[in-house]
Structure formats: structure tokens, C-alpha cells
Amino acid sequence: MARVVVDVMLKPEILDPQGQAVQRALPRLGFQGISDVRQGKRFELEVDGPVDDAALARIHEMAETFLANTVIEDFVVKVEATESAAGAQK
């Protein structure tokens, strides 16, 4: 079993009111030196079987049609090692 992560973020030219609210709150909470905050979404997909080119193509299609609004959002698909696979490598 493998984990595929889809990170979805607003495009840089799109206003991010949630990110701006966090950015304004940080100094009041004692966190200095942060010049910008962008808020996004992360989807972790557990995939049965190998993550080959066909599986990645299906996940890319899923992200493009369902997980992200591609008019205002960009997304990145990446494969991550699962804990069981990472533990086996130690």
C-alpha cells in the first residue's frame, strides 16, 4: 500500500482571506517575522497496489476534476513512503 498526497493551493493571484487572517493574528500571538501566509488543502490517499504511471494519471485526473477547482487553485501530486515502508528501510 502506498500513500499519494495531493496538495491544493490557491493560485498566487487569487486573494486568500483565510491566509490573511492568520497572518494578521500571528503578531498578536507573539509570532514575528512572517511576511505572508497562504492556506491550502492536503489530501492523503492510500492506494491499493503499485503507484505506477496509470495510477498517478487517475489520481491526477481525480485532483483536476474533483479535489481542486483549477480555475482558482493549483495542485501537486506526490508519492510518499508509508510508515510501514519507511520502517522496513531502517
Coordinates of N, CA, C and O in Angstrom, one line a residue:
M1 N 0.9 -1.2 0.0 CA 0.0 0.0 0.0 C 0.9 1.2 0.0 O 1.9 1.3 0.7
A2 N 0.5 2.2 -0.8 CA 1.3 3.4 -0.9 C 0.4 4.6 -0.6 O -0.8 4.6 -0.7
R3 N 1.1 5.7 -0.2 CA 0.3 7.0 0.1 C 0.7 8.0 -1.0 O 1.8 8.2 -1.3
V4 N -0.4 8.6 -1.6 CA -0.2 9.6 -2.5 C -0.8 10.9 -1.9 O -1.9 10.8 -1.4
V5 N -0.1 12.0 -2.0 CA -0.5 13.2 -1.4 C -0.9 14.2 -2.5 O -0.1 14.4 -3.4
V6 N -2.0 14.9 -2.4 CA -2.4 15.9 -3.3 C -2.5 17.2 -2.5 O -3.3 17.3 -1.6
D7 N -1.6 18.1 -2.7 CA -1.6 19.4 -2.1 C -2.3 20.4 -3.0 O -1.9 20.6 -4.2
V8 N -3.3 21.1 -2.5 CA -4.1 22.1 -3.3 C -3.9 23.5 -2.7 O -4.1 23.6 -1.5
M9 N -3.5 24.4 -3.5 CA -3.3 25.8 -3.0 C -4.0 26.8 -4.0 O -4.0 26.5 -5.2
L10 N -4.5 27.9 -3.4 CA -5.0 28.9 -4.3 C -3.8 29.4 -5.2 O -2.7 29.5 -4.8
K11 N -4.2 29.8 -6.4 CA -3.2 30.4 -7.3 C -2.7 31.7 -6.7 O -3.4 32.4 -6.0
P12 N -1.4 32.0 -7.0 CA -0.8 33.2 -6.4 C -1.6 34.5 -6.6 O -1.6 35.4 -5.7
E13 N -2.3 34.6 -7.7 CA -3.0 35.9 -8.0 C -4.4 35.9 -7.3 O -5.1 36.9 -7.4
I14 N -4.8 34.8 -6.7 CA -6.1 34.8 -6.0 C -6.0 35.2 -4.6 O -5.1 34.8 -3.8
L15 N -6.9 36.1 -4.1 CA -6.9 36.6 -2.8 C -7.2 35.5 -1.8 O -8.0 34.6 -2.1
D16 N -6.4 35.4 -0.7 CA -6.6 34.4 0.3 C -7.0 35.0 1.6 O -6.1 35.3 2.5
P17 N -8.3 35.2 1.8 CA -8.7 35.8 3.1 C -8.4 35.0 4.3 O -8.0 35.6 5.4
Q18 N -8.4 33.7 4.3 CA -8.1 32.9 5.5 C -6.6 33.0 5.8 O -6.2 33.2 6.9
G19 N -5.7 33.0 4.8 CA -4.3 33.2 5.0 C -4.0 34.6 5.5 O -3.2 34.8 6.4
Q20 N -4.7 35.6 5.0 CA -4.5 37.0 5.5 C -5.0 37.1 7.0 O -4.3 37.8 7.8
A21 N -6.0 36.4 7.4 CA -6.5 36.5 8.8 C -5.5 35.8 9.7 O -5.2 36.4 10.8
V22 N -4.9 34.7 9.3 CA -3.8 34.1 10.1 C -2.6 35.0 10.2 O -2.0 35.2 11.2
Q23 N -2.2 35.6 9.0 CA -1.1 36.5 9.0 C -1.3 37.7 10.0 O -0.3 38.0 10.7
R24 N -2.5 38.2 10.0 CA -2.7 39.4 10.9 C -2.7 38.9 12.4 O -2.4 39.7 13.3
A25 N -3.1 37.7 12.7 CA -3.2 37.2 14.0 C -1.9 36.8 14.6 O -1.7 36.9 15.8
L26 N -0.9 36.4 13.8 CA 0.4 35.9 14.3 C 1.1 36.9 15.2 O 1.5 36.5 16.3
P27 N 1.3 38.2 14.8 CA 2.0 39.1 15.7 C 1.3 39.3 17.0 O 1.9 39.4 18.0
R28 N 0.0 39.3 17.0 CA -0.8 39.4 18.3 C -0.5 38.3 19.2 O -0.7 38.4 20.4
L29 N -0.2 37.1 18.6 CA 0.1 35.9 19.4 C 1.5 35.7 19.7 O 2.0 34.7 20.3
G30 N 2.3 36.7 19.3 CA 3.8 36.7 19.7 C 4.7 36.1 18.6 O 5.8 35.8 18.8
F31 N 4.1 35.8 17.4 CA 4.9 35.2 16.3 C 5.3 36.3 15.4 O 4.4 36.8 14.6
Q32 N 6.6 36.7 15.3 CA 7.0 37.7 14.5 C 7.8 37.2 13.2 O 8.2 36.0 13.2
G33 N 7.9 38.0 12.2 CA 8.8 37.7 11.1 C 8.1 36.9 10.0 O 8.8 36.4 9.1
I34 N 6.8 36.8 10.0 CA 6.1 36.0 9.0 C 5.5 37.1 8.0 O 4.7 37.9 8.4
S35 N 6.0 37.1 6.8 CA 5.5 38.1 5.8 C 4.3 37.7 5.0 O 3.6 38.6 4.4
D36 N 4.0 36.4 4.9 CA 2.9 36.0 4.1 C 2.4 34.7 4.5 O 3.2 33.8 5.0
V37 N 1.1 34.4 4.5 CA 0.5 33.1 4.8 C -0.5 32.8 3.7 O -1.3 33.6 3.3
R38 N -0.4 31.6 3.2 CA -1.3 31.0 2.2 C -1.9 29.8 2.8 O -1.2 28.9 3.3
Q39 N -3.2 29.6 2.8 CA -3.9 28.5 3.3 C -4.3 27.5 2.2 O -4.7 28.0 1.1
G40 N -4.1 26.2 2.4 CA -4.5 25.3 1.4 C -5.1 24.0 1.9 O -5.5 24.0 3.1
K41 N -5.2 23.0 1.1 CA -5.8 21.7 1.5 C -4.8 20.6 1.2 O -4.0 20.7 0.2
R42 N -4.8 19.6 2.0 CA -3.9 18.4 1.7 C -4.8 17.2 1.8 O -5.6 16.9 2.7
F43 N -4.7 16.3 0.7 CA -5.4 15.1 0.7 C -4.4 14.0 0.7 O -3.5 14.0 -0.1
E44 N -4.6 13.0 1.6 CA -3.7 11.8 1.7 C -4.5 10.6 1.2 O -5.5 10.3 1.8
L45 N -4.1 10.0 0.1 CA -4.8 8.9 -0.5 C -4.0 7.6 -0.3 O -2.8 7.6 -0.7
E46 N -4.6 6.6 0.3 CA -3.9 5.3 0.5 C -4.3 4.5 -0.8 O -5.5 4.3 -1.0
V47 N -3.3 4.1 -1.5 CA -3.6 3.4 -2.8 C -3.3 1.9 -2.7 O -2.2 1.5 -2.2
D48 N -4.2 1.1 -3.0 CA -4.0 -0.3 -3.1 C -3.2 -0.7 -4.3 O -3.5 -0.2 -5.4
G49 N -2.2 -1.5 -4.2 CA -1.4 -1.9 -5.3 C -0.3 -0.8 -5.6 O -0.1 0.1 -4.9
P50 N 0.4 -1.1 -6.7 CA 1.5 -0.2 -7.0 C 1.1 1.2 -7.5 O 0.0 1.3 -8.1
V51 N 1.9 2.2 -7.3 CA 1.6 3.5 -7.8 C 2.4 3.7 -9.0 O 3.5 4.2 -9.0
D52 N 1.9 3.2 -10.1 CA 2.6 3.3 -11.4 C 2.0 4.5 -12.2 O 1.3 5.3 -11.7
D53 N 2.5 4.6 -13.4 CA 2.1 5.8 -14.3 C 0.6 5.8 -14.4 O 0.0 6.9 -14.4
A54 N -0.1 4.7 -14.6 CA -1.5 4.6 -14.8 C -2.3 5.1 -13.5 O -3.2 5.9 -13.6
A55 N -1.8 4.7 -12.3 CA -2.4 5.1 -11.1 C -2.2 6.6 -10.9 O -3.2 7.3 -10.5
L56 N -1.0 7.1 -11.1 CA -0.8 8.5 -11.0 C -1.6 9.3 -12.0 O -2.1 10.4 -11.6
A57 N -1.9 8.8 -13.2 CA -2.7 9.5 -14.1 C -4.1 9.6 -13.6 O -4.8 10.6 -13.8
R58 N -4.6 8.5 -13.0 CA -6.0 8.5 -12.5 C -6.1 9.5 -11.3 O -7.1 10.2 -11.2
I59 N -5.1 9.5 -10.5 CA -5.1 10.4 -9.3 C -5.0 11.9 -9.8 O -5.7 12.8 -9.3
H60 N -4.2 12.1 -10.8 CA -4.1 13.5 -11.4 C -5.5 13.9 -11.9 O -5.9 15.0 -11.7
E61 N -6.1 13.0 -12.6 CA -7.5 13.3 -13.2 C -8.5 13.6 -12.0 O -9.3 14.5 -12.1
M62 N -8.4 12.8 -10.9 CA -9.3 13.0 -9.8 C -9.0 14.4 -9.2 O -10.0 15.1 -8.8
A63 N -7.8 14.7 -9.0 CA -7.4 16.0 -8.5 C -8.0 17.2 -9.3 O -8.5 18.1 -8.8
E64 N -7.8 17.0 -10.6 CA -8.2 18.0 -11.6 C -9.7 18.2 -11.7 O -10.2 19.3 -11.8
T65 N -10.5 17.1 -11.5 CA -11.9 17.2 -11.7 C -12.7 17.3 -10.4 O -13.8 17.7 -10.4
F66 N -12.1 16.8 -9.2 CA -12.8 16.7 -8.0 C -12.2 17.4 -6.8 O -12.9 18.1 -6.1
L67 N -10.9 17.3 -6.6 CA -10.2 17.8 -5.4 C -9.9 19.3 -5.5 O -9.9 19.9 -4.5
A68 N -9.6 19.7 -6.7 CA -9.2 21.1 -6.9 C -10.1 21.9 -7.9 O -10.6 21.3 -8.8
N69 N -10.4 23.1 -7.6 CA -11.0 24.0 -8.6 C -9.9 24.6 -9.4 O -9.3 25.6 -9.0
T70 N -9.6 24.1 -10.6 CA -8.5 24.5 -11.3 C -8.6 25.9 -11.9 O -7.6 26.4 -12.4
V71 N -9.7 26.5 -11.8 CA -9.9 27.9 -12.2 C -9.1 28.8 -11.2 O -8.4 29.8 -11.6
I72 N -9.2 28.5 -9.9 CA -8.5 29.3 -8.9 C -7.5 28.6 -8.1 O -6.8 29.2 -7.2
E73 N -7.3 27.3 -8.3 CA -6.3 26.5 -7.5 C -5.4 25.7 -8.3 O -5.7 25.3 -9.4
D74 N -4.2 25.6 -7.8 CA -3.1 24.7 -8.4 C -3.0 23.5 -7.5 O -3.4 23.6 -6.3
F75 N -2.5 22.4 -8.0 CA -2.3 21.2 -7.2 C -1.0 20.5 -7.6 O -0.6 20.7 -8.7
V76 N -0.5 19.8 -6.6 CA 0.7 18.9 -6.8 C 0.4 17.5 -6.3 O -0.2 17.4 -5.2
V77 N 0.7 16.5 -7.1 CA 0.6 15.1 -6.7 C 1.9 14.6 -6.4 O 2.8 14.7 -7.3
K78 N 2.1 13.9 -5.3 CA 3.4 13.3 -5.0 C 3.2 12.0 -4.2 O 2.2 11.9 -3.5
V79 N 4.1 11.1 -4.4 CA 4.0 9.8 -3.7 C 4.9 9.9 -2.4 O 6.0 10.4 -2.5
E80 N 4.4 9.5 -1.3 CA 5.1 9.5 0.0 C 5.3 8.1 0.5 O 4.4 7.2 0.2
A81 N 6.4 7.8 1.2 CA 6.6 6.5 1.7 C 5.6 6.3 2.9 O 5.5 7.3 3.7
T82 N 5.0 5.2 3.0 CA 4.1 4.9 4.2 C 5.0 4.5 5.4 O 6.2 4.2 5.2
E83 N 4.4 4.6 6.6 CA 5.2 4.3 7.8 C 5.8 2.9 7.7 O 6.9 2.6 8.1
S84 N 5.0 1.9 7.2 CA 5.4 0.5 7.2 C 6.6 0.4 6.2 O 7.5 -0.3 6.5
A85 N 6.5 1.1 5.1 CA 7.6 1.0 4.1 C 8.9 1.8 4.7 O 10.0 1.3 4.5
A86 N 8.7 2.9 5.4 CA 9.8 3.6 5.9 C 10.4 2.8 7.0 O 11.6 2.8 7.2
G87 N 9.6 2.1 7.8 CA 10.2 1.3 8.9 C 11.0 0.1 8.4 O 12.0 -0.3 9.0
A88 N 10.6 -0.4 7.3 CA 11.3 -1.6 6.7 C 12.6 -1.2 6.1 O 13.5 -2.0 6.0
Q89 N 12.8 0.1 5.8 CA 14.0 0.6 5.2 C 15.1 0.9 6.3 O 16.2 1.0 6.0
K90 N 14.7 1.0 7.6 CA 15.6 1.3 8.6 C 16.5 0.2 9.0 O 16.3 -0.9 8.8

